[in-house]
Amino acid sequence: MIHNPIIRGFNPDPSIAFDGERYIIAVSTFEYYPGIALYTSEDLSDWRYETSVMTDANGFSLEGVKNSSGLYAATIRFHNGRYYMVTTNKNGLGNFVSHSESLSGPWSEPFPIYPEGIDPSLCFLKDGRCFYTQNGKGGIYGTFINPDNGILEEPLRKISPGLSGYATEAPHIYEKDGLYYLIFAEGGTEYGHHEIAGRAEDIYGPYELRKKPILSHTERKNHEIQATGHADLLEMEDGSWIAVFLGIRMPGRPLLHNLGRETFMAEVSWIDGWPVIGNDGKVEIEEPSAIETSTEKPVYFSFTDDIDSSPLLRVRSRGKELYERGNGSLVIHSRDSLSKEKGEPALLLLRQTEFETVFSSELRTDSSLTGKAGVTAFYNSDYHADLYLEWRAGKLHAVFRRKIHDLECIVSDSEMEAKPAVKLELRTDREWYIFHADGKEMGRASIASFATEGTMYMTFTGTLLGIFSEDGDGCFEKGFGFEK
């Protein structure tokens, strides 16, 4: 049984590869740093965060990127002992490739491929050549490429206009039984999202398109899984095939989601020469399969752990100098406010992976607290709810703050008893984010204020929970994360 999603929370646009020993999934990260997260599993069962591709080591920066810009969908491939990752930086570089002999790096500097379009992919053919695809104006484009330097061997050519013509993107090509199979997403990455397949004798086409999607929940309006698409296929060593793809889980209300797009998996059947995902293009939370996946364990980050070895995210900032670890503690030195447009706030974030969770940390209230420090439910700089402590006129205050669109306000401001440390807790369910200080509720925010459907501009991320500091320092004790 596959327990979907296999990688939960904000982990969209998955791509999968196998290096002979383990399976690797790459997901997009947008304005969050480090860029392009990689998860691994030896048996498709237990998935764990391994590393990220774009980091300090290859000089990568997200400075000045807009919300939901930065790094879009990636493709991960393994060929002749080398890992290849292609993705799109929407802030200047466009589509590029980076490679490494080791999954843990170092990864090469990014080699630019083509400045326009998104969703690049690589297909290593049996004859040793590499074919490159991406989306572009009016369809899918492709040509042969040198994947080691990103140089296209000839200009991009349109190989398929798609089926509907709307948001034709996320192409991948596979070689099977003397044919080339092209799959791609259409309908946009919202509720009309679905996956189309084509096949051709020549890699440049023309591609015969299957009229019925190979993956679609567009007609399952009340199903708990929506927006399925952006698939990548992988042939297993025994000749069977699997697919990974994105989807969203609904908390119970129609057309409302707050966890972001997540990574799902299902088996692939070949029917009349076509790849079909799941049960005739439909998938379930408990997906029938001989593969037995485990459910994710809650993530807790101890301040004795290595920041780079954990699935922590920061907003645009490389900024390790903002985080100073002591003996079981972490001091966060402030930079920008959480609400600053294109800012680099001092915060560490974990993806919210379940609707019902308990997230917590402890904050010292001695002289180490020189500003505002606390916990946050963070979607982006326009949508967040925060509980922080600060000293004013010799008294300790607990402040609950909300930011929605262009409105920011203090919802509550209460004096607190001065203790050496205060436990800050964020409880979530399918309706609310509820903030506590030392067990007392200080405020709550509805999940609607973190739902992608309610954002002012097109957004592609999900809700994250974390710790932060503004206007000074804050010292957190032991660690932070989700309680087991």
Short mmCIF file of C-alpha atoms in Angstrom, two decimals:
data_model
loop_
_atom_site.label_atom_id
_atom_site.label_comp_id
_atom_site.label_asym_id
_atom_site.label_seq_id
_atom_site.Cartn_x
_atom_site.Cartn_y
_atom_site.Cartn_z
CA MET A 1 0.00 0.00 0.00
CA ILE A 2 1.29 3.45 -0.93
CA HIS A 3 0.38 5.95 1.79
CA ASN A 4 -0.01 9.23 -0.10
CA PRO A 5 1.40 11.76 -0.17
CA ILE A 6 4.80 10.11 0.16
CA ILE A 7 6.54 13.47 0.79
CA ARG A 8 4.15 15.70 2.65
CA GLY A 9 3.73 19.44 2.89
CA PHE A 10 5.18 22.00 0.49
CA ASN A 11 7.08 19.62 -1.81
CA PRO A 12 5.78 20.27 -5.34
CA ASP A 13 6.80 19.42 -8.92
CA PRO A 14 8.50 16.08 -8.16
CA SER A 15 11.00 14.37 -10.44
CA ILE A 16 12.45 10.91 -9.79
CA ALA A 17 15.66 9.03 -10.67
CA PHE A 18 17.49 5.84 -9.63
CA ASP A 19 21.27 5.64 -9.27
CA GLY A 20 21.54 1.88 -8.87
CA GLU A 21 21.34 1.99 -5.09
CA ARG A 22 18.69 4.50 -4.14
CA TYR A 23 15.78 6.47 -5.52
CA ILE A 24 16.00 10.26 -5.59
CA ILE A 25 13.16 12.77 -5.76
CA ALA A 26 13.78 16.46 -6.47
CA VAL A 27 11.18 19.13 -5.61
CA SER A 28 10.93 22.85 -6.29
CA THR A 29 11.53 25.46 -3.60
CA PHE A 30 10.74 28.88 -5.20
CA GLU A 31 11.90 31.78 -2.97
CA TYR A 32 13.09 29.47 -0.19
CA TYR A 33 16.73 28.69 0.51
CA PRO A 34 18.53 26.33 0.01
CA GLY A 35 17.22 25.53 -3.45
CA ILE A 36 15.84 22.28 -4.95
CA ALA A 37 15.45 19.78 -2.13
CA LEU A 38 16.45 16.15 -2.71
CA TYR A 39 14.84 13.22 -0.90
CA THR A 40 16.11 9.64 -1.05
CA SER A 41 14.91 6.10 -0.38
CA GLU A 42 16.49 2.68 -0.90
CA ASP A 43 13.15 0.92 -1.32
CA LEU A 44 10.53 3.57 -2.23
CA SER A 45 9.20 3.18 1.32
CA ASP A 46 10.98 5.51 3.73
CA TRP A 47 11.72 8.91 2.21
CA ARG A 48 14.11 11.25 3.98
CA TYR A 49 15.57 14.64 3.23
CA GLU A 50 19.10 14.17 1.87
CA THR A 51 20.43 17.53 0.69
CA SER A 52 19.74 20.53 -1.53
CA VAL A 53 21.34 21.32 -4.87
CA MET A 54 21.60 25.11 -4.91
CA THR A 55 23.52 26.35 -1.88
CA ASP A 56 26.38 28.57 -0.76
CA ALA A 57 28.81 26.06 -2.27
CA ASN A 58 27.89 26.93 -5.86
CA GLY A 59 27.34 30.61 -5.21
CA PHE A 60 23.58 30.50 -5.50
CA SER A 61 21.56 33.53 -4.41
CA LEU A 62 17.85 34.37 -4.24
CA GLU A 63 18.39 37.99 -3.29
CA GLY A 64 15.53 40.20 -4.46
CA VAL A 65 13.22 37.48 -5.81
CA LYS A 66 9.47 37.96 -5.53
CA ASN A 67 7.17 35.68 -3.58
CA SER A 68 6.65 32.39 -5.49
CA SER A 69 9.47 33.26 -7.86
CA GLY A 70 13.01 31.89 -7.68
CA LEU A 71 13.50 28.20 -8.47
CA TYR A 72 10.67 26.48 -10.35
CA ALA A 73 10.29 22.78 -11.20
CA ALA A 74 13.41 20.64 -11.53
CA THR A 75 14.25 17.36 -13.23
CA ILE A 76 16.75 14.97 -11.64
CA ARG A 77 18.59 12.35 -13.72
CA PHE A 78 21.52 9.95 -13.20
CA HIS A 79 23.74 8.90 -16.13
CA ASN A 80 27.19 7.31 -16.30
CA GLY A 81 28.01 7.99 -12.66
CA ARG A 82 26.89 11.62 -12.68
CA TYR A 83 23.80 13.33 -11.28
CA TYR A 84 22.17 16.02 -13.42
CA MET A 85 19.63 18.60 -12.27
CA VAL A 86 17.90 21.06 -14.59
CA THR A 87 15.58 23.78 -13.35
CA THR A 88 14.48 27.37 -13.94
CA ASN A 89 15.56 30.46 -12.04
CA LYS A 90 12.81 32.97 -12.80
CA ASN A 91 15.07 35.82 -11.73
CA GLY A 92 17.49 36.21 -14.60
CA LEU A 93 19.28 32.96 -15.36
CA GLY A 94 16.33 31.12 -16.88
CA ASN A 95 16.76 27.39 -17.49
CA PHE A 96 20.08 25.90 -16.37
CA VAL A 97 21.84 22.63 -15.53
CA SER A 98 24.03 21.69 -12.56
CA HIS A 99 25.74 18.33 -12.05
CA SER A 100 27.74 16.38 -9.51
CA GLU A 101 29.47 13.02 -9.08
CA SER A 102 28.03 12.83 -5.57
CA LEU A 103 24.48 13.53 -4.50
CA SER A 104 25.79 15.39 -1.47
CA GLY A 105 27.87 17.62 -3.74
CA PRO A 106 29.68 19.69 -4.52
CA TRP A 107 27.30 20.57 -7.34
CA SER A 108 28.69 22.50 -10.26
CA GLU A 109 28.04 26.12 -10.96
CA PRO A 110 24.82 26.57 -12.95
CA PHE A 111 25.29 26.37 -16.73
CA PRO A 112 22.64 28.44 -18.55
CA ILE A 113 20.63 26.63 -21.23
CA TYR A 114 17.86 28.90 -22.50
CA PRO A 115 16.43 32.10 -20.96
CA GLU A 116 12.73 31.60 -21.75
CA GLY A 117 10.18 28.96 -20.80
CA ILE A 118 10.04 26.73 -17.73
CA ASP A 119 10.09 23.06 -16.67
CA PRO A 120 13.26 21.79 -18.36
CA SER A 121 13.90 18.05 -18.59
CA LEU A 122 16.62 15.66 -19.79
CA CYS A 123 16.22 12.29 -21.48
CA PHE A 124 19.34 10.15 -21.83
CA LEU A 125 18.80 7.91 -24.86
CA LYS A 126 20.06 4.38 -25.38
CA ASP A 127 22.51 5.62 -28.02
CA GLY A 128 24.19 7.88 -25.45
CA ARG A 129 22.77 11.19 -26.64
CA CYS A 130 20.77 13.52 -24.39
CA PHE A 131 17.52 15.18 -25.46
CA TYR A 132 16.34 18.36 -23.76
CA THR A 133 12.72 19.51 -23.43
CA GLN A 134 10.93 22.47 -21.87
CA ASN A 135 7.71 24.35 -22.27
CA GLY A 136 7.47 27.43 -24.46
CA LYS A 137 5.02 29.58 -26.34
CA GLY A 138 2.22 27.37 -27.58
CA GLY A 139 3.56 23.98 -26.55
CA ILE A 140 6.55 21.76 -25.82
CA TYR A 141 9.99 22.37 -27.32
CA GLY A 142 13.04 20.15 -27.57
CA THR A 143 16.48 19.55 -29.05
CA PHE A 144 19.68 17.66 -28.28
CA ILE A 145 21.96 19.07 -25.58
CA ASN A 146 25.38 18.64 -24.05
CA PRO A 147 24.23 18.17 -20.44
CA ASP A 148 27.70 18.86 -19.05
CA ASN A 149 27.75 22.49 -20.18
CA GLY A 150 24.13 23.27 -21.13
CA ILE A 151 24.92 23.98 -24.79
CA LEU A 152 22.09 23.13 -27.19
CA GLU A 153 23.28 21.33 -30.31
CA GLU A 154 20.72 23.13 -32.48
CA PRO A 155 17.85 25.59 -31.90
CA LEU A 156 14.81 24.47 -29.96
CA ARG A 157 11.99 23.09 -32.09
CA LYS A 158 8.32 22.77 -31.18
CA ILE A 159 7.68 19.04 -30.85
CA SER A 160 4.05 19.22 -29.67
CA PRO A 161 1.40 21.94 -29.34
CA GLY A 162 -0.21 19.99 -26.52
CA LEU A 163 -3.82 18.89 -26.43
CA SER A 164 -5.81 21.74 -24.90
CA GLY A 165 -3.28 24.48 -25.54
CA TYR A 166 -3.67 25.81 -21.99
CA ALA A 167 -0.65 25.71 -19.65
CA THR A 168 1.11 22.95 -21.56
CA GLU A 169 4.15 22.34 -19.37
CA ALA A 170 6.29 19.90 -17.35
CA PRO A 171 7.36 17.68 -20.28
CA HIS A 172 9.33 14.45 -19.94
CA ILE A 173 10.35 11.97 -22.65
CA TYR A 174 10.95 8.23 -22.23
CA GLU A 175 12.23 5.64 -24.70
CA LYS A 176 10.27 2.34 -24.77
CA ASP A 177 9.72 -0.45 -27.30
CA GLY A 178 11.06 1.55 -30.22
CA LEU A 179 8.86 4.57 -29.50
CA TYR A 180 9.33 7.89 -27.75
CA TYR A 181 6.74 8.72 -25.11
CA LEU A 182 6.13 12.35 -24.20
CA ILE A 183 4.11 13.21 -21.11
CA PHE A 184 3.19 16.72 -20.00
CA ALA A 185 0.79 18.59 -17.73
CA GLU A 186 -2.04 20.84 -18.86
CA GLY A 187 -4.78 22.91 -17.26
CA GLY A 188 -2.56 24.92 -14.91
CA THR A 189 -1.37 23.71 -11.53
CA GLU A 190 -4.77 24.32 -9.96
CA TYR A 191 -8.03 22.34 -10.01
CA GLY A 192 -7.95 21.77 -13.77
CA HIS A 193 -4.52 20.15 -13.60
CA HIS A 194 -4.08 16.83 -15.43
CA GLU A 195 -1.50 14.78 -17.34
CA ILE A 196 -1.42 13.99 -21.08
CA ALA A 197 0.67 11.42 -22.99
CA GLY A 198 1.87 11.28 -26.58
CA ARG A 199 3.96 8.83 -28.59
CA ALA A 200 6.03 9.04 -31.75
CA GLU A 201 8.56 7.11 -33.81
CA ASP A 202 10.79 10.21 -34.07
CA ILE A 203 11.81 12.10 -30.96
CA TYR A 204 10.91 15.38 -32.69
CA GLY A 205 7.42 14.06 -33.46
CA PRO A 206 4.78 14.28 -34.65
CA TYR A 207 3.34 12.90 -31.42
CA GLU A 208 0.05 11.04 -31.41
CA LEU A 209 -1.74 12.28 -28.30
CA ARG A 210 -3.97 10.16 -26.12
CA LYS A 211 -7.26 12.05 -25.90
CA LYS A 212 -7.98 10.90 -22.37
CA PRO A 213 -5.64 12.11 -19.61
CA ILE A 214 -3.38 9.50 -18.06
CA LEU A 215 -3.85 11.23 -14.69
CA SER A 216 -6.74 13.50 -13.75
CA HIS A 217 -8.99 14.34 -10.81
CA THR A 218 -10.82 17.15 -12.60
CA GLU A 219 -14.09 15.20 -12.46
CA ARG A 220 -13.66 14.20 -8.80
CA LYS A 221 -14.82 17.53 -7.39
CA ASN A 222 -15.37 16.31 -3.83
CA HIS A 223 -12.37 14.01 -3.59
CA GLU A 224 -9.75 14.73 -0.94
CA ILE A 225 -6.97 14.75 -3.57
CA GLN A 226 -7.09 17.50 -6.20
CA ALA A 227 -4.89 19.14 -8.86
CA THR A 228 -2.99 15.97 -9.79
CA GLY A 229 -0.38 16.38 -12.53
CA HIS A 230 3.23 17.31 -13.25
CA ALA A 231 4.19 13.62 -13.35
CA ASP A 232 7.53 11.92 -13.89
CA LEU A 233 7.80 8.20 -14.67
CA LEU A 234 10.49 5.68 -13.79
CA GLU A 235 11.07 2.16 -15.06
CA MET A 236 11.99 -0.21 -12.26
CA GLU A 237 14.64 -2.92 -12.46
CA ASP A 238 11.92 -5.58 -12.83
CA GLY A 239 10.37 -3.79 -15.82
CA SER A 240 7.42 -2.29 -13.94
CA TRP A 241 6.87 1.48 -13.88
CA ILE A 242 5.95 4.01 -11.21
CA ALA A 243 4.99 7.68 -11.32
CA VAL A 244 5.50 10.57 -8.95
CA PHE A 245 3.35 13.67 -9.32
CA LEU A 246 2.01 16.61 -7.40
CA GLY A 247 -1.39 16.91 -5.79
CA ILE A 248 -3.10 18.83 -3.03
CA ARG A 249 -5.00 17.53 -0.01
CA MET A 250 -8.23 19.24 0.94
CA PRO A 251 -8.80 19.86 4.67
CA GLY A 252 -12.54 19.26 4.29
CA ARG A 253 -13.76 22.46 2.72
CA PRO A 254 -14.19 22.57 -1.06
CA LEU A 255 -11.61 24.49 -3.07
CA LEU A 256 -9.40 25.41 -0.13
CA HIS A 257 -5.95 24.09 0.72
CA ASN A 258 -3.16 25.34 2.96
CA LEU A 259 -0.43 22.66 3.05
CA GLY A 260 0.71 23.37 -0.49
CA ARG A 261 1.32 20.97 -3.34
CA GLU A 262 2.72 17.64 -2.18
CA THR A 263 4.45 14.62 -3.73
CA PHE A 264 2.29 11.58 -4.52
CA MET A 265 3.17 8.21 -6.04
CA ALA A 266 1.28 5.47 -7.91
CA GLU A 267 1.97 2.50 -10.14
CA VAL A 268 1.82 2.85 -13.92
CA SER A 269 -0.02 0.39 -16.17
CA TRP A 270 0.66 0.13 -19.89
CA ILE A 271 -2.73 -0.13 -21.59
CA ASP A 272 -2.91 -0.41 -25.38
CA GLY A 273 0.58 1.03 -25.57
CA TRP A 274 -0.16 3.99 -23.28
CA PRO A 275 1.12 4.68 -19.74
CA VAL A 276 -1.81 5.15 -17.34
CA ILE A 277 -1.24 6.26 -13.74
CA GLY A 278 -3.13 4.66 -10.86
CA ASN A 279 -6.62 3.31 -11.52
CA ASP A 280 -7.45 4.72 -14.96
CA GLY A 281 -5.83 8.03 -14.02
CA LYS A 282 -7.27 8.21 -10.50
CA VAL A 283 -5.34 7.81 -7.25
CA GLU A 284 -6.12 7.47 -3.56
CA ILE A 285 -4.61 8.41 -0.22
CA GLU A 286 -4.29 4.67 0.40
CA GLU A 287 -3.16 3.65 -3.10
CA PRO A 288 -3.21 -0.11 -3.85
CA SER A 289 0.31 -1.30 -4.60
CA ALA A 290 2.84 -4.00 -3.84
CA ILE A 291 5.05 -1.12 -2.67
CA GLU A 292 4.63 -0.54 1.07
CA THR A 293 5.42 3.04 2.02
CA SER A 294 5.68 4.25 5.59
CA THR A 295 4.12 7.40 6.93
CA GLU A 296 6.41 10.33 7.65
CA LYS A 297 7.69 10.87 11.16
CA PRO A 298 7.33 14.33 12.74
CA VAL A 299 10.39 16.51 12.16
CA TYR A 300 12.10 18.00 15.19
CA PHE A 301 15.28 20.04 14.80
CA SER A 302 17.67 19.92 17.73
CA PHE A 303 20.08 22.81 18.09
CA THR A 304 22.87 20.25 18.18
CA ASP A 305 21.96 19.16 14.61
CA ASP A 306 23.61 20.48 11.47
CA ILE A 307 21.40 23.10 9.82
CA ASP A 308 22.43 21.96 6.34
CA SER A 309 21.56 18.31 7.00
CA SER A 310 18.00 19.15 8.01
CA PRO A 311 15.01 20.16 5.86
CA LEU A 312 15.08 23.71 7.19
CA LEU A 313 14.12 26.57 4.91
CA ARG A 314 15.03 30.24 5.01
CA VAL A 315 13.47 33.02 2.95
CA ARG A 316 15.87 34.11 0.19
CA SER A 317 18.74 34.28 2.66
CA ARG A 318 21.93 32.28 2.77
CA GLY A 319 22.62 34.23 6.00
CA LYS A 320 24.17 31.61 8.29
CA GLU A 321 25.68 34.47 10.26
CA LEU A 322 22.17 35.18 11.58
CA TYR A 323 22.09 31.90 13.50
CA GLU A 324 24.51 31.38 16.39
CA ARG A 325 24.43 28.06 18.21
CA GLY A 326 25.44 27.68 21.83
CA ASN A 327 25.23 24.84 24.31
CA GLY A 328 21.84 23.44 23.29
CA SER A 329 20.54 26.84 22.26
CA LEU A 330 20.24 28.99 19.16
CA VAL A 331 20.45 32.77 19.00
CA ILE A 332 18.73 34.35 16.00
CA HIS A 333 20.05 37.79 15.07
CA SER A 334 17.41 39.85 13.32
CA ARG A 335 17.55 41.23 9.81
CA ASP A 336 14.40 42.21 7.89
CA SER A 337 10.83 42.06 9.16
CA LEU A 338 8.71 39.08 8.16
CA SER A 339 6.48 41.41 6.13
CA LYS A 340 9.15 43.14 4.08
CA GLU A 341 8.60 42.64 0.36
CA LYS A 342 11.53 40.70 -1.13
CA GLY A 343 13.10 40.77 2.32
CA GLU A 344 15.47 38.35 4.03
CA PRO A 345 13.98 37.88 7.50
CA ALA A 346 15.79 35.97 10.21
CA LEU A 347 13.70 32.83 10.55
CA LEU A 348 14.02 29.07 10.27
CA LEU A 349 11.08 27.15 8.86
CA LEU A 350 9.78 23.60 8.62
CA ARG A 351 7.10 22.49 6.19
CA GLN A 352 3.69 21.85 7.75
CA THR A 353 3.08 18.23 6.78
CA GLU A 354 -0.25 17.44 8.47
CA PHE A 355 -3.48 19.31 9.12
CA GLU A 356 -3.43 18.44 12.83
CA THR A 357 -0.05 19.14 14.40
CA VAL A 358 1.63 20.59 17.46
CA PHE A 359 4.68 22.76 16.81
CA SER A 360 6.72 24.24 19.65
CA SER A 361 9.91 25.81 20.90
CA GLU A 362 11.16 27.48 24.08
CA LEU A 363 12.35 31.08 24.19
CA ARG A 364 14.59 32.48 26.88
CA THR A 365 13.36 35.73 28.42
CA ASP A 366 16.55 36.97 30.07
CA SER A 367 18.88 39.63 28.68
CA SER A 368 19.36 37.54 25.53
CA LEU A 369 15.92 38.72 24.37
CA THR A 370 16.69 42.14 22.90
CA GLY A 371 13.96 42.34 20.26
CA LYS A 372 10.86 40.46 19.15
CA ALA A 373 11.23 36.69 18.95
CA GLY A 374 8.74 33.88 18.66
CA VAL A 375 6.93 31.39 16.43
CA THR A 376 5.19 31.93 13.12
CA ALA A 377 2.82 30.27 10.69
CA PHE A 378 4.29 31.62 7.48
CA TYR A 379 3.02 31.42 3.90
CA ASN A 380 4.98 34.40 2.59
CA SER A 381 5.62 38.03 3.46
CA ASP A 382 1.96 38.87 2.71
CA TYR A 383 0.39 36.07 4.75
CA HIS A 384 1.61 35.08 8.20
CA ALA A 385 0.52 34.92 11.84
CA ASP A 386 3.07 35.40 14.62
CA LEU A 387 3.32 35.06 18.37
CA TYR A 388 6.34 36.83 19.81
CA LEU A 389 7.70 37.97 23.14
CA GLU A 390 9.35 41.32 23.82
CA TRP A 391 10.36 43.49 26.74
CA ARG A 392 8.76 46.94 27.04
CA ALA A 393 9.18 49.28 30.00
CA GLY A 394 10.59 46.46 32.10
CA LYS A 395 7.67 44.12 31.47
CA LEU A 396 7.47 41.00 29.32
CA HIS A 397 4.76 41.08 26.66
CA ALA A 398 3.28 38.33 24.48
CA VAL A 399 2.06 39.79 21.20
CA PHE A 400 -0.11 38.09 18.59
CA ARG A 401 0.16 39.66 15.12
CA ARG A 402 -1.55 38.97 11.80
CA LYS A 403 -0.64 39.91 8.20
CA ILE A 404 -3.17 39.39 5.39
CA HIS A 405 -2.72 41.07 2.01
CA ASP A 406 -1.88 44.71 2.79
CA LEU A 407 -3.38 44.64 6.29
CA GLU A 408 -1.10 44.08 9.28
CA CYS A 409 -2.29 44.46 12.85
CA ILE A 410 -1.65 43.54 16.47
CA VAL A 411 -4.53 41.30 17.52
CA SER A 412 -3.57 40.95 21.19
CA ASP A 413 -0.88 42.27 23.53
CA SER A 414 -0.65 40.73 27.00
CA GLU A 415 1.76 41.07 29.89
CA MET A 416 3.47 37.78 30.79
CA GLU A 417 4.95 36.53 34.03
CA ALA A 418 8.71 36.73 33.72
CA LYS A 419 10.16 33.20 33.70
CA PRO A 420 13.60 32.02 32.57
CA ALA A 421 12.00 30.52 29.46
CA VAL A 422 8.54 30.42 27.91
CA LYS A 423 7.19 27.56 25.83
CA LEU A 424 5.64 28.85 22.62
CA GLU A 425 3.26 26.46 20.95
CA LEU A 426 1.35 26.43 17.69
CA ARG A 427 -1.51 23.93 17.42
CA THR A 428 -3.12 23.33 14.06
CA ASP A 429 -6.27 21.55 12.94
CA ARG A 430 -8.48 21.66 9.86
CA GLU A 431 -9.89 25.06 10.82
CA TRP A 432 -7.35 27.01 12.86
CA TYR A 433 -3.79 27.90 13.74
CA ILE A 434 -3.92 28.35 17.52
CA PHE A 435 -1.03 30.05 19.34
CA HIS A 436 -0.15 29.43 23.02
CA ALA A 437 2.39 30.85 25.46
CA ASP A 438 3.01 28.65 28.51
CA GLY A 439 -0.26 26.83 27.82
CA LYS A 440 -2.43 29.95 27.50
CA GLU A 441 -4.11 30.68 24.18
CA MET A 442 -2.93 34.03 22.82
CA GLY A 443 -4.69 34.08 19.46
CA ARG A 444 -5.79 32.08 16.44
CA ALA A 445 -5.87 32.42 12.67
CA SER A 446 -8.14 30.55 10.26
CA ILE A 447 -6.58 28.27 7.66
CA ALA A 448 -8.36 30.37 5.03
CA SER A 449 -5.77 33.09 5.63
CA PHE A 450 -3.06 30.62 4.51
CA ALA A 451 -4.95 29.09 1.59
CA THR A 452 -3.44 29.50 -1.85
CA GLU A 453 -6.89 30.28 -3.23
CA GLY A 454 -7.08 33.44 -1.11
CA THR A 455 -3.74 34.98 -2.02
CA MET A 456 -3.65 38.22 -3.95
CA TYR A 457 -1.19 37.06 -6.61
CA MET A 458 -0.49 33.66 -8.13
CA THR A 459 1.34 31.62 -5.51
CA PHE A 460 2.80 28.12 -5.57
CA THR A 461 4.07 27.37 -2.09
CA GLY A 462 2.47 26.23 1.20
CA THR A 463 2.36 26.96 4.91
CA LEU A 464 5.53 26.61 6.96
CA LEU A 465 5.99 26.82 10.73
CA GLY A 466 9.07 28.25 12.35
CA ILE A 467 10.94 30.50 14.75
CA PHE A 468 12.08 34.07 14.10
CA SER A 469 13.55 37.26 15.47
CA GLU A 470 12.93 40.92 14.57
CA ASP A 471 14.45 44.18 15.82
CA GLY A 472 17.02 42.40 17.97
CA ASP A 473 18.03 38.96 19.16
CA GLY A 474 16.14 35.98 20.51
CA CYS A 475 17.61 32.86 22.13
CA PHE A 476 15.72 29.59 21.68
CA GLU A 477 16.45 26.50 23.77
CA LYS A 478 16.82 22.80 22.90
CA GLY A 479 15.24 22.88 19.44
CA PHE A 480 11.99 23.35 17.59
CA GLY A 481 9.60 21.33 15.53
CA PHE A 482 6.66 18.97 15.68
CA GLU A 483 5.95 17.01 18.82
CA LYS A 484 5.89 13.24 18.43
#
